[in-house]
Short mmCIF file of C-alpha atoms in Angstrom, two decimals:
data_model
loop_
_atom_site.label_atom_id
_atom_site.label_comp_id
_atom_site.label_asym_id
_atom_site.label_seq_id
_atom_site.Cartn_x
_atom_site.Cartn_y
_atom_site.Cartn_z
CA GLN A 1 108.43 73.60 91.09
CA GLN A 2 108.56 76.55 93.49
CA GLN A 3 111.67 78.19 92.04
CA VAL A 4 111.81 81.72 90.69
CA LYS A 5 114.82 82.44 88.48
CA GLN A 6 116.13 86.01 88.30
CA SER A 7 118.63 87.66 85.98
CA PRO A 8 121.01 89.38 85.71
CA GLN A 9 122.86 88.92 88.99
CA SER A 10 124.27 92.44 88.70
CA LEU A 11 123.52 95.43 86.52
CA ILE A 12 125.29 98.73 85.96
CA VAL A 13 123.50 101.58 84.17
CA GLN A 14 124.17 105.25 83.63
CA LYS A 15 122.02 107.89 85.28
CA GLY A 16 118.95 108.46 83.13
CA GLY A 17 119.12 105.03 81.55
CA ILE A 18 116.65 102.16 81.69
CA SER A 19 117.26 99.26 84.09
CA ILE A 20 115.65 95.94 83.18
CA ILE A 21 115.51 92.90 85.47
CA ASN A 22 113.94 89.63 84.41
CA CYS A 23 112.32 86.75 86.27
CA ALA A 24 110.87 83.41 85.23
CA TYR A 25 108.74 80.95 87.17
CA GLU A 26 107.46 77.42 86.72
CA ASN A 27 104.57 77.06 89.16
CA THR A 28 101.43 78.06 87.27
CA ALA A 29 99.56 78.34 90.58
CA PHE A 30 101.45 81.57 91.36
CA ASP A 31 99.02 84.48 91.10
CA TYR A 32 100.74 87.41 92.78
CA PHE A 33 104.10 88.79 91.67
CA PRO A 34 105.73 91.53 93.75
CA TRP A 35 109.08 93.25 93.36
CA TYR A 36 111.07 94.27 96.42
CA GLN A 37 113.90 96.79 96.81
CA GLN A 38 116.50 96.22 99.51
CA PHE A 39 119.20 98.60 100.69
CA PRO A 40 122.19 97.33 102.69
CA GLY A 41 121.29 96.64 106.30
CA LYS A 42 117.57 97.02 105.65
CA GLY A 43 114.67 94.68 105.07
CA PRO A 44 113.07 94.35 101.63
CA ALA A 45 110.53 97.07 100.79
CA LEU A 46 107.62 96.43 98.45
CA LEU A 47 108.10 98.38 95.23
CA ILE A 48 105.32 97.28 92.91
CA ALA A 49 103.23 94.16 92.35
CA ILE A 50 101.15 92.62 89.60
CA ARG A 51 98.56 89.89 89.16
CA PRO A 52 98.44 87.70 86.03
CA ASP A 53 95.18 89.18 84.74
CA VAL A 54 97.07 92.23 83.43
CA SER A 55 100.13 92.42 81.19
CA GLU A 56 101.61 95.64 82.50
CA LYS A 57 101.49 97.84 85.58
CA LYS A 58 103.16 101.20 85.93
CA GLU A 59 103.83 103.22 89.06
CA GLY A 60 105.94 106.30 88.50
CA ARG A 61 109.28 105.28 86.99
CA PHE A 62 108.69 101.59 87.74
CA THR A 63 106.88 99.24 85.36
CA ILE A 64 106.19 95.52 85.59
CA SER A 65 105.67 93.65 82.33
CA PHE A 66 104.03 90.24 82.65
CA ASN A 67 103.92 87.43 80.07
CA LYS A 68 101.66 84.68 81.40
CA SER A 69 102.18 82.27 78.48
CA ALA A 70 105.97 82.48 78.81
CA LYS A 71 105.79 82.49 82.62
CA GLN A 72 108.05 85.51 82.74
CA PHE A 73 107.87 88.96 84.26
CA SER A 74 110.24 91.88 84.34
CA LEU A 75 110.87 95.16 86.14
CA HIS A 76 111.73 98.26 84.14
CA ILE A 77 113.14 101.30 85.92
CA MET A 78 112.95 104.35 83.69
CA ASP A 79 115.25 107.36 84.12
CA SER A 80 117.37 105.41 86.60
CA GLN A 81 118.89 107.49 89.40
CA PRO A 82 121.87 106.89 91.71
CA GLY A 83 119.37 106.60 94.58
CA ASP A 84 117.93 103.53 92.85
CA SER A 85 121.18 101.67 93.52
CA ALA A 86 120.05 98.71 95.61
CA THR A 87 119.33 95.00 95.38
CA TYR A 88 116.07 94.09 93.68
CA PHE A 89 114.19 90.85 94.26
CA CYS A 90 111.32 89.45 92.31
CA ALA A 91 108.95 87.14 94.15
CA ALA A 92 105.88 85.03 93.54
CA ARG A 93 103.09 83.67 95.68
CA VAL A 94 99.98 81.56 95.54
CA ASP A 95 97.57 84.21 96.79
CA SER A 96 94.87 82.04 98.32
CA GLY A 97 94.24 80.07 101.46
CA SER A 98 95.60 80.81 104.89
CA ALA A 99 99.27 80.27 104.06
CA ARG A 100 100.76 82.59 101.48
CA GLN A 101 104.51 82.21 101.40
CA LEU A 102 106.65 84.30 99.08
CA THR A 103 109.18 82.55 96.85
CA PHE A 104 112.01 84.95 96.03
CA GLY A 105 114.45 85.18 93.18
CA SER A 106 118.16 85.36 93.91
CA GLY A 107 118.35 89.13 93.54
CA THR A 108 119.89 91.70 91.19
CA GLN A 109 122.38 94.23 92.48
CA LEU A 110 121.74 97.45 90.56
CA THR A 111 124.33 100.22 90.41
CA VAL A 112 123.37 103.51 88.78
CA LEU A 113 126.39 105.63 87.91
CA PRO A 114 126.11 109.41 88.30
CA ASP B 1 101.89 103.97 112.51
CA ALA B 2 104.92 101.86 113.34
CA GLY B 3 105.89 99.35 110.74
CA VAL B 4 107.21 95.88 111.43
CA THR B 5 109.74 96.00 114.25
CA GLN B 6 112.29 93.32 115.06
CA SER B 7 114.62 92.86 117.98
CA PRO B 8 117.46 92.65 118.49
CA THR B 9 119.05 94.18 115.38
CA HIS B 10 122.31 92.31 115.79
CA LEU B 11 123.23 89.20 117.72
CA ILE B 12 126.35 87.09 118.13
CA LYS B 13 125.98 83.54 119.43
CA THR B 14 128.26 80.57 119.89
CA ARG B 15 127.74 77.33 118.01
CA GLY B 16 125.42 75.03 119.96
CA GLN B 17 123.59 77.83 121.75
CA GLN B 18 119.96 78.76 121.41
CA VAL B 19 118.54 82.09 120.21
CA THR B 20 115.17 83.85 120.29
CA LEU B 21 114.27 86.60 117.84
CA ARG B 22 111.23 88.81 118.21
CA CYS B 23 108.84 90.54 115.84
CA SER B 24 106.00 93.02 116.27
CA PRO B 25 103.80 93.19 113.18
CA LYS B 26 102.43 96.29 111.54
CA SER B 27 99.29 97.56 113.23
CA GLY B 28 96.25 95.58 112.09
CA HIS B 29 98.26 92.75 110.58
CA ASP B 30 97.39 89.28 111.86
CA THR B 31 99.76 87.09 109.86
CA VAL B 32 103.49 86.84 110.52
CA SER B 33 106.08 85.05 108.41
CA TRP B 34 109.76 84.47 109.06
CA TYR B 35 112.45 84.35 106.38
CA GLN B 36 116.16 83.60 106.43
CA GLN B 37 118.39 85.61 104.10
CA ALA B 38 121.93 84.41 103.65
CA LEU B 39 124.49 86.90 102.39
CA GLY B 40 123.98 87.60 98.69
CA GLN B 41 120.84 85.45 98.48
CA GLY B 42 117.11 86.00 98.36
CA PRO B 43 115.03 85.42 101.49
CA GLN B 44 114.01 81.83 102.15
CA PHE B 45 110.66 81.08 103.80
CA ILE B 46 110.88 79.47 107.24
CA PHE B 47 107.28 79.42 108.45
CA GLN B 48 104.11 81.45 108.79
CA TYR B 49 101.82 82.03 111.77
CA TYR B 50 98.16 82.97 111.73
CA GLU B 51 95.74 82.81 114.66
CA GLU B 52 98.61 81.60 116.86
CA GLU B 53 99.15 78.50 114.75
CA GLU B 54 101.90 77.53 112.32
CA ARG B 55 100.13 77.45 108.96
CA GLN B 56 102.92 76.59 106.58
CA ARG B 57 106.55 75.63 106.88
CA GLY B 58 109.45 75.83 104.50
CA ASN B 59 112.36 73.43 104.19
CA PHE B 60 113.93 74.10 107.58
CA PRO B 61 114.77 71.57 110.32
CA ASP B 62 112.90 71.24 113.59
CA ARG B 63 115.64 73.25 115.28
CA PHE B 64 113.69 76.22 113.97
CA SER B 65 110.49 76.82 115.90
CA GLY B 66 108.18 79.71 116.48
CA HIS B 67 105.28 81.14 118.35
CA GLN B 68 102.61 83.75 117.83
CA PHE B 69 101.03 85.57 120.73
CA PRO B 70 97.43 86.83 121.07
CA ASN B 71 98.61 90.37 120.15
CA TYR B 72 99.95 88.90 116.86
CA SER B 73 103.61 89.41 117.81
CA SER B 74 105.88 86.48 117.12
CA GLU B 75 109.09 84.78 118.15
CA LEU B 76 111.53 82.68 116.17
CA ASN B 77 113.61 80.20 118.17
CA VAL B 78 116.63 78.39 116.82
CA ASN B 79 118.22 75.61 118.89
CA ALA B 80 121.66 74.01 118.60
CA LEU B 81 123.00 76.82 116.44
CA LEU B 82 125.26 75.95 113.53
CA LEU B 83 127.72 78.20 111.75
CA GLY B 84 125.46 77.96 108.70
CA ASP B 85 122.63 79.61 110.63
CA SER B 86 124.45 82.93 110.32
CA ALA B 87 122.12 85.12 108.28
CA LEU B 88 119.70 88.03 108.31
CA TYR B 89 116.39 86.88 109.77
CA LEU B 90 113.43 88.79 108.44
CA CYS B 91 109.93 89.04 109.79
CA ALA B 92 107.08 89.97 107.47
CA SER B 93 103.55 90.83 108.44
CA MET B 94 100.45 90.94 106.30
CA LYS B 95 96.69 91.40 106.50
CA TYR B 96 95.63 90.58 102.95
CA SER B 97 98.02 90.54 100.00
CA GLU B 98 100.90 92.89 100.72
CA ALA B 99 103.73 91.68 102.95
CA PHE B 100 105.74 94.27 104.86
CA PHE B 101 109.18 93.39 106.13
CA GLY B 102 111.05 94.50 109.21
CA GLN B 103 114.68 95.58 109.12
CA GLY B 104 115.79 92.13 110.19
CA THR B 105 118.01 90.63 112.86
CA ARG B 106 121.58 89.94 111.82
CA LEU B 107 122.61 86.69 113.54
CA THR B 108 126.25 85.70 113.57
CA VAL B 109 127.18 82.26 114.87
CA VAL B 110 130.83 81.85 115.87
#
């Protein structure tokens, strides 16, 4: 299966709070898991990515947690800010060969209240 | 360094017409992929071009075709447009692992 399931569909947090978005996958051949941030009218922008040989990756306020046995990964946004309000997509890819398509989740619309 | 650029940004077409969308990849990137993003959905993979050849294709009909030029730029062509083809069409370029997206072309079919 190529599907990546993402939850929740929408999320509202207070400024300074922690935002958590979850994704699950079925294809064990996936070996690259990026998160994208998309603002209205813009294309997705790469936020952070992880490979399955590590369980956690942190970049500033953004952390990916990865559970290979459960085939799940999540994005944590610490100290959430109103400027973080956007749609977030998880994705997965088989990172080998000449064709490396991304399979996206359905997206999470995050609203951070001031 | 310019990122991925797409043209046009917006387009309105009539059902049954044909459309061509264009993409210039990020400097140094040799692989271009096209995605369709319906409103409120995640991007769906259409196809990928590398060395001027289609390398992989998603679950899209033959009405969707593409081309990659020697300078790595790419075109997406859609024939016999349907109302359901209305979406944001995204181009992504990559060299190794990271894919960078353009701002997209918003296609409206009326």
